[in-house]
Amino acid sequence: MDIHTKTLAEQAELLKQKKVSSVELCQHYLDRIERLDSKFNSLITVDAERALAAAKLSDEKLAKGEGEALEGLPLIHKDIFCTDGVLTTCGSRMLDNFIAPYDATVVQRLQNQGMVMLAKANMDEFAMGSSNENSYFGNVVNPWKAGTVPGGSSGGSAAAVAARLAPVATGTDTGGSIRQPAAFCGLSGIKPTYGRVSRYGMIAFASSLDQAGPFATTAKDCAMMLQGMAGFDERDSTSSDQAVPSYTDGLDQSLEGLKIGVPAEYFADGLDASVAQAVEQAIEEFKKAGASIKPISLPNQGLCIPAYYVVAPAEASSNLSRFDGVRFGHRCDNPVDLEDLYKRSRAEGFGDEVKRRILIGAYTLSAGFYDAYYLKALQVRRLISDDFQKAFNDVDVILGPTTPTPAFAMGDKTDDPVAMYLNDLYTVSANLSGLPAMSIPCGFADGLPVGLQLVTNHFEEARLLQVAHQYQQITDWHTRAPEGLD
Amino acid sequence: MAWETVIGLEIHAQLSTKTKIFSGASTAFGAEPNTQACAVDLGLPGVLPVVNAEVVRLAVRFALATNSSITERSQFARKNYFYPDLPKGYQISQMALPIVGPGEMTIFDGEDRQKTIRITRAHLEEDAGKSVHDLFSDQTGIDLNRAGTPLLEIVSEPDLNSAVEAVAYAKKMHALVRYIDICDGNMQEGSFRCDANVSIREKGSDVLGTRSEIKNLNSFRFLERAIDFEVERQIDVLEGGGEVVQETRLYDADRDETRSMRSKEEAFDYRYFPDPDLPPLLVEQSFIEQVRANMPELPTVRTQRFVTDYELSEADAVTLTSERPTADYFEATLAAQHITPRLAATWVMGEVFSRLNNDGLSLEQSPVNAEALAGLLIRIQDNTISGKIAKSVLDTMWESGEPADKIIAAKGLQQITDTGAIEAMIDEVIANNPEQLAEYRAGKDKLISYFIGAVMKASKGKANPGELNKLLKPKLDG
Amino acid sequence: MALKEQDIKDIAHLARLGVDDSALAPLAADLSTVLSLVEQMNSVNTEGVEPMAHPGNAVLRLREDTVSEPNQREKLQQAAPATEDGYFLVPRVIE
Ligand SMILES: [Mg+2]
Ligand SMILES: [Zn+2]
């Protein structure tokens, strides 16, 4: 059976037509996981029993012609989402024994929509990383090429969908953690507007930047997933109560008249020529589809990384204080006193990159440095955000590369945190500004996928998905899958 | 050298809400440990705070009562430090943009002069949990039921110049928060606690001295003693050629002294920053107007109303309105039975207060409630009993909790108003006291009170004094 | 801003992170590199720019004051390293 080559939308049809059952579908993926994941290490926890029980319930509903929009469809959750009764590690030794006592809202919603969770995906510890080399549970391998990274921090989710271990997966994106692995793994992935998807039960990295979204092979599947995830949550004060439109209804609208802005700053120093070429080619496709291309400028784009690497660690340093070995999580053996309990539990529980960011964050917030670093970063953040608002006066969508390079080799950047941070060059601005952004495949460089990034104004996910879907109607990059995985 | 004391107070008033400031867990006092600490209060991974509307309402009410400005967009901030009863590793408080801005409160200083104390700000924050040190060997137990309880921290300018003024301010604030129903004021349960920032300077200087902060003073007496001790200590330090260090000190009631809380040199750096989980808190004018419309009557307004409506003296009105429970009790007494205000005022301030004082009770704990007191006073008003008898009836009510009428009936204490019966008693008394009668008739008028007393005694105090007066004189005069 | 080993010690204490002495120098070097990266922000004048702590222009929504969280102590304490009689336990704290 080659059902894993079908999209989520196609699988939904097959389930409804009873050409396949949810139990069969889930079992098929569980078999693939069993057979293939040892190569990729994309998953931390697989719960086959629980998945099959849920699939059986879905089949009963489907048999009666009932069931929700995503009834019986399998998925994988990034291990950053709390799952009631299931190990939730956030990729950290700190939580290697943490069975969450509640579901994240995202988990709850997708379950209410009928989806069946197969497994929980590996990730960079506490979502800090761009290569998935920062997981306590080991590196994740990019299914496109052994020895290369899948991107991060949602590298496990991306690798799993790329290897067709599930049709879709959830991820989170604080500075590019959905879009960059989507680009590296040849997938479609969307980071919605800040506030569009609830953050409740999603372990916080940087609260004002974090946003959950789906990975899929197509924009249409992303639309179906986002429909299930989005919406107001009274448990999250930053969640928006703006109504959620249909993300699938408008997908078929043409791009005639669409105004696409291309920022000069996205094609400056640091951009790999092969990536630039693939993106240029995509621009040509959009022109053919009736869109007009307009050069624009985001003058403060160059300050995105500096601002981000103040704001994100500052928030993280505070968010991660609750991991103190008192109420949950790792506690060191035989603490002699309270200070020893704190210091050793946290030293043992956190990995190097997490420690670095906690220290940077604590430093930039501390007395005497707050104005020069943290406050300054918030001001720069405003300038960056204003640049986008100015641009959206003239254009509907902003287009550029998702990452400066395709997936790199493992170990390439582990010794140089700053080189690693520059991976997020094009992605962090959307987080700083709270804008929705998406990455879709637009070609290959040396056999590795290249990602195209699209950004729209706040709450314009429908437009973003439509533009991506239309592009996928005239190109076939999104249909490519790594070879040798049958 | 002459020294001047400078004090600023930070008062933490626990807001009277059903649930926590950021979660839907109950705030009821005295529950089993950690049974009122939900996932949000425990700071479990992934949970988020959502602000309780009631705390905003109560803070705005406070602002209106103290003529304070209300910040249109206030912001919650994180105060970062590690402590086991602080679950998230930070306290959510407000820093740069508190909900309540500058305001003021007038107090009487030690010499009965009015003095205005400036309120710097009042901000919303969450309380921490409780550490229990004596329950486990070598371990401290953490109970997070209290974590997330809403507090309003009211910060004054350093406008207080003595322990007496500090206590007057704290008491007035205590009365106010109870008046406007934002805090139950229960100091034993920690619902109202003070931190005092104390410094001294040379008299006449306008430079502030180095201050020490005395934490968690949970009675007015401790507040006064802690300040007095601390002032003496600082004077000793300075006059001994030393320097006061800025530090946090703890008042030890057993030893009646303050001592430094820092076991070792520890620089505190709270790394405040805006809480990214909580966007700005917008207080709209319409919301303020709604709170204003439902505002409980303020003490000063109530005092004036007592003077106007009940024709009480200014002094009595001030006494009766200084605490809301007293004013409520007084008005409930009037309302229950149409008692005349004068009578009710005399009894509440006299008989009721003195009995409460003797028993060390607060008005809320009084064994005789307003309705019961009215049941007694109405019997004075309708001449069923005399004021003197009423006092003994109140004694019985105090002990037994029984209503006045039941006690009056059981003991047969109703006044004798039947003229025949009173006349018979007068006749008997006159007959038994021929010598006094002779003296009276010889011109010793004052002896009339001797006869009144004798008849009263014969009637066991029940003869109606009015009737007695009316009937006695003609008989004595012959 | 170049950080010294003592700076790392101080911040690590603030953050209650145990750091081995041997790790101080490499951490100081790493963090100094990151700081010089973020100091590129100084190239832009931000005088008078309103700081942006939250994206978008959301304001708080408030929750009604009704009890919604029942006692779940047993479930919530399952992940705790040490509890007794309903209390979380930590090494004796001296106040
Ligand atoms: Mg304070
Ligand atoms: Zn406080």
mmCIF file with all atom_site columns, N, CA and C in Angstrom, chain C residues 27-78:
data_model
loop_
_atom_site.group_PDB
_atom_site.id
_atom_site.type_symbol
_atom_site.label_atom_id
_atom_site.label_alt_id
_atom_site.label_comp_id
_atom_site.label_asym_id
_atom_site.label_entity_id
_atom_site.label_seq_id
_atom_site.pdbx_PDB_ins_code
_atom_site.Cartn_x
_atom_site.Cartn_y
_atom_site.Cartn_z
_atom_site.occupancy
_atom_site.B_iso_or_equiv
_atom_site.pdbx_formal_charge
_atom_site.auth_seq_id
_atom_site.auth_comp_id
_atom_site.auth_asym_id
_atom_site.auth_atom_id
_atom_site.pdbx_PDB_model_num
ATOM 1   N N  . LEU C 1 27 ? 32.454  29.765 28.212 1.00 0.00 ? 27 LEU C N  1
ATOM 2   C CA . LEU C 1 27 ? 31.160  30.453 28.240 1.00 0.00 ? 27 LEU C CA 1
ATOM 3   C C  . LEU C 1 27 ? 31.349  31.962 28.086 1.00 0.00 ? 27 LEU C C  1
ATOM 4   N N  . ALA C 1 28 ? 32.363  32.475 28.761 1.00 0.00 ? 28 ALA C N  1
ATOM 5   C CA . ALA C 1 28 ? 32.635  33.913 28.650 1.00 0.00 ? 28 ALA C CA 1
ATOM 6   C C  . ALA C 1 28 ? 32.927  34.273 27.200 1.00 0.00 ? 28 ALA C C  1
ATOM 7   N N  . ALA C 1 29 ? 33.662  33.425 26.523 1.00 0.00 ? 29 ALA C N  1
ATOM 8   C CA . ALA C 1 29 ? 33.992  33.684 25.120 1.00 0.00 ? 29 ALA C CA 1
ATOM 9   C C  . ALA C 1 29 ? 32.740  33.615 24.248 1.00 0.00 ? 29 ALA C C  1
ATOM 10  N N  . ASP C 1 30 ? 31.943  32.544 24.430 1.00 0.00 ? 30 ASP C N  1
ATOM 11  C CA . ASP C 1 30 ? 30.708  32.381 23.647 1.00 0.00 ? 30 ASP C CA 1
ATOM 12  C C  . ASP C 1 30 ? 29.778  33.572 23.840 1.00 0.00 ? 30 ASP C C  1
ATOM 13  N N  . LEU C 1 31 ? 29.548  33.905 25.077 1.00 0.00 ? 31 LEU C N  1
ATOM 14  C CA . LEU C 1 31 ? 28.573  34.958 25.354 1.00 0.00 ? 31 LEU C CA 1
ATOM 15  C C  . LEU C 1 31 ? 29.076  36.318 24.873 1.00 0.00 ? 31 LEU C C  1
ATOM 16  N N  . SER C 1 32 ? 30.389  36.511 24.936 1.00 0.00 ? 32 SER C N  1
ATOM 17  C CA . SER C 1 32 ? 30.929  37.774 24.432 1.00 0.00 ? 32 SER C CA 1
ATOM 18  C C  . SER C 1 32 ? 30.699  37.883 22.931 1.00 0.00 ? 32 SER C C  1
ATOM 19  N N  . THR C 1 33 ? 30.845  36.770 22.227 1.00 0.00 ? 33 THR C N  1
ATOM 20  C CA . THR C 1 33 ? 30.587  36.769 20.784 1.00 0.00 ? 33 THR C CA 1
ATOM 21  C C  . THR C 1 33 ? 29.127  37.123 20.514 1.00 0.00 ? 33 THR C C  1
ATOM 22  N N  . VAL C 1 34 ? 28.232  36.511 21.286 1.00 0.00 ? 34 VAL C N  1
ATOM 23  C CA . VAL C 1 34 ? 26.809  36.798 21.092 1.00 0.00 ? 34 VAL C CA 1
ATOM 24  C C  . VAL C 1 34 ? 26.523  38.261 21.397 1.00 0.00 ? 34 VAL C C  1
ATOM 25  N N  . LEU C 1 35 ? 27.147  38.774 22.449 1.00 0.00 ? 35 LEU C N  1
ATOM 26  C CA . LEU C 1 35 ? 26.915  40.181 22.786 1.00 0.00 ? 35 LEU C CA 1
ATOM 27  C C  . LEU C 1 35 ? 27.416  41.119 21.698 1.00 0.00 ? 35 LEU C C  1
ATOM 28  N N  . SER C 1 36 ? 28.547  40.760 21.103 1.00 0.00 ? 36 SER C N  1
ATOM 29  C CA . SER C 1 36 ? 29.010  41.666 20.042 1.00 0.00 ? 36 SER C CA 1
ATOM 30  C C  . SER C 1 36 ? 28.088  41.580 18.831 1.00 0.00 ? 36 SER C C  1
ATOM 31  N N  . LEU C 1 37 ? 27.478  40.420 18.614 1.00 0.00 ? 37 LEU C N  1
ATOM 32  C CA . LEU C 1 37 ? 26.474  40.315 17.548 1.00 0.00 ? 37 LEU C CA 1
ATOM 33  C C  . LEU C 1 37 ? 25.286  41.241 17.859 1.00 0.00 ? 37 LEU C C  1
ATOM 34  N N  . VAL C 1 38 ? 24.755  41.133 19.084 1.00 0.00 ? 38 VAL C N  1
ATOM 35  C CA . VAL C 1 38 ? 23.546  41.909 19.375 1.00 0.00 ? 38 VAL C CA 1
ATOM 36  C C  . VAL C 1 38 ? 23.847  43.399 19.478 1.00 0.00 ? 38 VAL C C  1
ATOM 37  N N  . GLU C 1 39 ? 25.098  43.732 19.756 1.00 0.00 ? 39 GLU C N  1
ATOM 38  C CA . GLU C 1 39 ? 25.433  45.152 19.869 1.00 0.00 ? 39 GLU C CA 1
ATOM 39  C C  . GLU C 1 39 ? 25.373  45.875 18.523 1.00 0.00 ? 39 GLU C C  1
ATOM 40  N N  . GLN C 1 40 ? 25.184  45.110 17.438 1.00 0.00 ? 40 GLN C N  1
ATOM 41  C CA . GLN C 1 40 ? 24.947  45.755 16.139 1.00 0.00 ? 40 GLN C CA 1
ATOM 42  C C  . GLN C 1 40 ? 23.706  46.648 16.194 1.00 0.00 ? 40 GLN C C  1
ATOM 43  N N  . MET C 1 41 ? 22.851  46.388 17.159 1.00 0.00 ? 41 MET C N  1
ATOM 44  C CA . MET C 1 41 ? 21.662  47.239 17.339 1.00 0.00 ? 41 MET C CA 1
ATOM 45  C C  . MET C 1 41 ? 22.030  48.699 17.550 1.00 0.00 ? 41 MET C C  1
ATOM 46  N N  . ASN C 1 42 ? 23.222  48.909 18.080 1.00 0.00 ? 42 ASN C N  1
ATOM 47  C CA . ASN C 1 42 ? 23.626  50.281 18.381 1.00 0.00 ? 42 ASN C CA 1
ATOM 48  C C  . ASN C 1 42 ? 23.807  51.132 17.126 1.00 0.00 ? 42 ASN C C  1
ATOM 49  N N  . SER C 1 43 ? 23.792  50.466 15.967 1.00 0.00 ? 43 SER C N  1
ATOM 50  C CA . SER C 1 43 ? 23.965  51.221 14.724 1.00 0.00 ? 43 SER C CA 1
ATOM 51  C C  . SER C 1 43 ? 22.719  52.031 14.381 1.00 0.00 ? 43 SER C C  1
ATOM 52  N N  . VAL C 1 44 ? 21.616  51.767 15.038 1.00 0.00 ? 44 VAL C N  1
ATOM 53  C CA . VAL C 1 44 ? 20.404  52.513 14.697 1.00 0.00 ? 44 VAL C CA 1
ATOM 54  C C  . VAL C 1 44 ? 19.988  53.395 15.878 1.00 0.00 ? 44 VAL C C  1
ATOM 55  N N  . ASN C 1 45 ? 19.543  54.590 15.539 1.00 0.00 ? 45 ASN C N  1
ATOM 56  C CA . ASN C 1 45 ? 19.067  55.530 16.560 1.00 0.00 ? 45 ASN C CA 1
ATOM 57  C C  . ASN C 1 45 ? 17.617  55.180 16.912 1.00 0.00 ? 45 ASN C C  1
ATOM 58  N N  . THR C 1 46 ? 17.386  54.898 18.174 1.00 0.00 ? 46 THR C N  1
ATOM 59  C CA . THR C 1 46 ? 16.021  54.511 18.577 1.00 0.00 ? 46 THR C CA 1
ATOM 60  C C  . THR C 1 46 ? 15.416  55.533 19.529 1.00 0.00 ? 46 THR C C  1
ATOM 61  N N  . GLU C 1 47 ? 15.970  56.715 19.527 1.00 0.00 ? 47 GLU C N  1
ATOM 62  C CA . GLU C 1 47 ? 15.449  57.720 20.441 1.00 0.00 ? 47 GLU C CA 1
ATOM 63  C C  . GLU C 1 47 ? 13.967  57.968 20.175 1.00 0.00 ? 47 GLU C C  1
ATOM 64  N N  . GLY C 1 48 ? 13.166  57.908 21.235 1.00 0.00 ? 48 GLY C N  1
ATOM 65  C CA . GLY C 1 48 ? 11.743  58.189 21.099 1.00 0.00 ? 48 GLY C CA 1
ATOM 66  C C  . GLY C 1 48 ? 10.918  57.057 20.513 1.00 0.00 ? 48 GLY C C  1
ATOM 67  N N  . VAL C 1 49 ? 11.557  55.937 20.189 1.00 0.00 ? 49 VAL C N  1
ATOM 68  C CA . VAL C 1 49 ? 10.798  54.807 19.627 1.00 0.00 ? 49 VAL C CA 1
ATOM 69  C C  . VAL C 1 49 ? 10.128  54.046 20.766 1.00 0.00 ? 49 VAL C C  1
ATOM 70  N N  . GLU C 1 50 ? 8.832   53.833 20.620 1.00 0.00 ? 50 GLU C N  1
ATOM 71  C CA . GLU C 1 50 ? 8.053   53.102 21.618 1.00 0.00 ? 50 GLU C CA 1
ATOM 72  C C  . GLU C 1 50 ? 8.497   51.640 21.653 1.00 0.00 ? 50 GLU C C  1
ATOM 73  N N  . PRO C 1 51 ? 8.956   51.157 22.824 1.00 0.00 ? 51 PRO C N  1
ATOM 74  C CA . PRO C 1 51 ? 9.378   49.751 22.879 1.00 0.00 ? 51 PRO C CA 1
ATOM 75  C C  . PRO C 1 51 ? 8.199   48.820 22.591 1.00 0.00 ? 51 PRO C C  1
ATOM 76  N N  . MET C 1 52 ? 8.469   47.673 21.994 1.00 0.00 ? 52 MET C N  1
ATOM 77  C CA . MET C 1 52 ? 7.413   46.745 21.603 1.00 0.00 ? 52 MET C CA 1
ATOM 78  C C  . MET C 1 52 ? 7.618   45.423 22.339 1.00 0.00 ? 52 MET C C  1
ATOM 79  N N  . ALA C 1 53 ? 6.887   45.273 23.436 1.00 0.00 ? 53 ALA C N  1
ATOM 80  C CA . ALA C 1 53 ? 7.036   44.056 24.230 1.00 0.00 ? 53 ALA C CA 1
ATOM 81  C C  . ALA C 1 53 ? 6.121   42.942 23.734 1.00 0.00 ? 53 ALA C C  1
ATOM 82  N N  . HIS C 1 54 ? 5.031   43.334 23.080 1.00 0.00 ? 54 HIS C N  1
ATOM 83  C CA . HIS C 1 54 ? 4.070   42.349 22.566 1.00 0.00 ? 54 HIS C CA 1
ATOM 84  C C  . HIS C 1 54 ? 3.813   42.656 21.101 1.00 0.00 ? 54 HIS C C  1
ATOM 85  N N  . PRO C 1 55 ? 3.735   41.628 20.264 1.00 0.00 ? 55 PRO C N  1
ATOM 86  C CA . PRO C 1 55 ? 3.416   41.895 18.864 1.00 0.00 ? 55 PRO C CA 1
ATOM 87  C C  . PRO C 1 55 ? 1.947   42.290 18.715 1.00 0.00 ? 55 PRO C C  1
ATOM 88  N N  . GLY C 1 56 ? 1.632   42.986 17.642 1.00 0.00 ? 56 GLY C N  1
ATOM 89  C CA . GLY C 1 56 ? 0.249   43.404 17.415 1.00 0.00 ? 56 GLY C CA 1
ATOM 90  C C  . GLY C 1 56 ? -0.139  44.450 18.440 1.00 0.00 ? 56 GLY C C  1
ATOM 91  N N  . ASN C 1 57 ? -1.438  44.759 18.516 1.00 0.00 ? 57 ASN C N  1
ATOM 92  C CA . ASN C 1 57 ? -1.841  45.717 19.547 1.00 0.00 ? 57 ASN C CA 1
ATOM 93  C C  . ASN C 1 57 ? -2.932  45.159 20.440 1.00 0.00 ? 57 ASN C C  1
ATOM 94  N N  . ALA C 1 58 ? -2.734  43.911 20.834 1.00 0.00 ? 58 ALA C N  1
ATOM 95  C CA . ALA C 1 58 ? -3.706  43.254 21.696 1.00 0.00 ? 58 ALA C CA 1
ATOM 96  C C  . ALA C 1 58 ? -3.721  43.912 23.067 1.00 0.00 ? 58 ALA C C  1
ATOM 97  N N  . VAL C 1 59 ? -4.883  43.882 23.714 1.00 0.00 ? 59 VAL C N  1
ATOM 98  C CA . VAL C 1 59 ? -4.975  44.264 25.119 1.00 0.00 ? 59 VAL C CA 1
ATOM 99  C C  . VAL C 1 59 ? -5.542  43.067 25.888 1.00 0.00 ? 59 VAL C C  1
ATOM 100 N N  . LEU C 1 60 ? -5.420  43.146 27.209 1.00 0.00 ? 60 LEU C N  1
ATOM 101 C CA . LEU C 1 60 ? -5.862  42.016 28.035 1.00 0.00 ? 60 LEU C CA 1
ATOM 102 C C  . LEU C 1 60 ? -7.364  41.805 27.946 1.00 0.00 ? 60 LEU C C  1
ATOM 103 N N  . ARG C 1 61 ? -7.728  40.559 27.919 1.00 0.00 ? 61 ARG C N  1
ATOM 104 C CA . ARG C 1 61 ? -9.124  40.180 28.122 1.00 0.00 ? 61 ARG C CA 1
ATOM 105 C C  . ARG C 1 61 ? -9.204  39.669 29.546 1.00 0.00 ? 61 ARG C C  1
ATOM 106 N N  . LEU C 1 62 ? -10.297 39.946 30.213 1.00 0.00 ? 62 LEU C N  1
ATOM 107 C CA . LEU C 1 62 ? -10.374 39.567 31.616 1.00 0.00 ? 62 LEU C CA 1
ATOM 108 C C  . LEU C 1 62 ? -11.308 38.370 31.792 1.00 0.00 ? 62 LEU C C  1
ATOM 109 N N  . ARG C 1 63 ? -11.051 37.645 32.876 1.00 0.00 ? 63 ARG C N  1
ATOM 110 C CA . ARG C 1 63 ? -11.781 36.422 33.192 1.00 0.00 ? 63 ARG C CA 1
ATOM 111 C C  . ARG C 1 63 ? -12.746 36.736 34.327 1.00 0.00 ? 63 ARG C C  1
ATOM 112 N N  . GLU C 1 64 ? -13.938 36.154 34.301 1.00 0.00 ? 64 GLU C N  1
ATOM 113 C CA . GLU C 1 64 ? -14.875 36.381 35.403 1.00 0.00 ? 64 GLU C CA 1
ATOM 114 C C  . GLU C 1 64 ? -14.387 35.651 36.653 1.00 0.00 ? 64 GLU C C  1
ATOM 115 N N  . ASP C 1 65 ? -14.757 36.192 37.798 1.00 0.00 ? 65 ASP C N  1
ATOM 116 C CA . ASP C 1 65 ? -14.258 35.662 39.077 1.00 0.00 ? 65 ASP C CA 1
ATOM 117 C C  . ASP C 1 65 ? -15.101 34.477 39.546 1.00 0.00 ? 65 ASP C C  1
ATOM 118 N N  . THR C 1 66 ? -15.008 33.374 38.833 1.00 0.00 ? 66 THR C N  1
ATOM 119 C CA . THR C 1 66 ? -15.723 32.174 39.283 1.00 0.00 ? 66 THR C CA 1
ATOM 120 C C  . THR C 1 66 ? -14.742 31.005 39.357 1.00 0.00 ? 66 THR C C  1
ATOM 121 N N  . VAL C 1 67 ? -14.934 30.174 40.374 1.00 0.00 ? 67 VAL C N  1
ATOM 122 C CA . VAL C 1 67 ? -14.016 29.060 40.593 1.00 0.00 ? 67 VAL C CA 1
ATOM 123 C C  . VAL C 1 67 ? -14.204 28.032 39.479 1.00 0.00 ? 67 VAL C C  1
ATOM 124 N N  . SER C 1 68 ? -13.125 27.750 38.763 1.00 0.00 ? 68 SER C N  1
ATOM 125 C CA . SER C 1 68 ? -13.207 26.799 37.646 1.00 0.00 ? 68 SER C CA 1
ATOM 126 C C  . SER C 1 68 ? -12.220 25.641 37.816 1.00 0.00 ? 68 SER C C  1
ATOM 127 N N  . GLU C 1 69 ? -11.315 25.752 38.792 1.00 0.00 ? 69 GLU C N  1
ATOM 128 C CA . GLU C 1 69 ? -10.282 24.731 38.934 1.00 0.00 ? 69 GLU C CA 1
ATOM 129 C C  . GLU C 1 69 ? -10.520 23.911 40.208 1.00 0.00 ? 69 GLU C C  1
ATOM 130 N N  . PRO C 1 70 ? -10.956 22.663 40.050 1.00 0.00 ? 70 PRO C N  1
ATOM 131 C CA . PRO C 1 70 ? -11.168 21.815 41.226 1.00 0.00 ? 70 PRO C CA 1
ATOM 132 C C  . PRO C 1 70 ? -9.836  21.311 41.768 1.00 0.00 ? 70 PRO C C  1
ATOM 133 N N  . ASN C 1 71 ? -9.878  20.736 42.943 1.00 0.00 ? 71 ASN C N  1
ATOM 134 C CA . ASN C 1 71 ? -8.666  20.156 43.529 1.00 0.00 ? 71 ASN C CA 1
ATOM 135 C C  . ASN C 1 71 ? -8.200  18.962 42.704 1.00 0.00 ? 71 ASN C C  1
ATOM 136 N N  . GLN C 1 72 ? -6.977  19.023 42.208 1.00 0.00 ? 72 GLN C N  1
ATOM 137 C CA . GLN C 1 72 ? -6.405  17.902 41.438 1.00 0.00 ? 72 GLN C CA 1
ATOM 138 C C  . GLN C 1 72 ? -5.039  17.557 42.004 1.00 0.00 ? 72 GLN C C  1
ATOM 139 N N  . ARG C 1 73 ? -4.888  17.734 43.304 1.00 0.00 ? 73 ARG C N  1
ATOM 140 C CA . ARG C 1 73 ? -3.567  17.616 43.914 1.00 0.00 ? 73 ARG C CA 1
ATOM 141 C C  . ARG C 1 73 ? -2.859  16.317 43.541 1.00 0.00 ? 73 ARG C C  1
ATOM 142 N N  . GLU C 1 74 ? -3.599  15.227 43.650 1.00 0.00 ? 74 GLU C N  1
ATOM 143 C CA . GLU C 1 74 ? -2.940  13.948 43.416 1.00 0.00 ? 74 GLU C CA 1
ATOM 144 C C  . GLU C 1 74 ? -2.337  13.880 42.015 1.00 0.00 ? 74 GLU C C  1
ATOM 145 N N  . LYS C 1 75 ? -3.153  14.267 41.026 1.00 0.00 ? 75 LYS C N  1
ATOM 146 C CA . LYS C 1 75 ? -2.686  14.214 39.638 1.00 0.00 ? 75 LYS C CA 1
ATOM 147 C C  . LYS C 1 75 ? -1.522  15.183 39.418 1.00 0.00 ? 75 LYS C C  1
ATOM 148 N N  . LEU C 1 76 ? -1.655  16.380 39.947 1.00 0.00 ? 76 LEU C N  1
ATOM 149 C CA . LEU C 1 76 ? -0.640  17.408 39.693 1.00 0.00 ? 76 LEU C CA 1
ATOM 150 C C  . LEU C 1 76 ? 0.670   17.132 40.427 1.00 0.00 ? 76 LEU C C  1
ATOM 151 N N  . GLN C 1 77 ? 0.590   16.357 41.514 1.00 0.00 ? 77 GLN C N  1
ATOM 152 C CA . GLN C 1 77 ? 1.824   16.073 42.257 1.00 0.00 ? 77 GLN C CA 1
ATOM 153 C C  . GLN C 1 77 ? 2.520   14.797 41.780 1.00 0.00 ? 77 GLN C C  1
ATOM 154 N N  . GLN C 1 78 ? 1.905   14.121 40.806 1.00 0.00 ? 78 GLN C N  1
ATOM 155 C CA . GLN C 1 78 ? 2.543   12.887 40.340 1.00 0.00 ? 78 GLN C CA 1
ATOM 156 C C  . GLN C 1 78 ? 3.931   13.118 39.757 1.00 0.00 ? 78 GLN C C  1
#
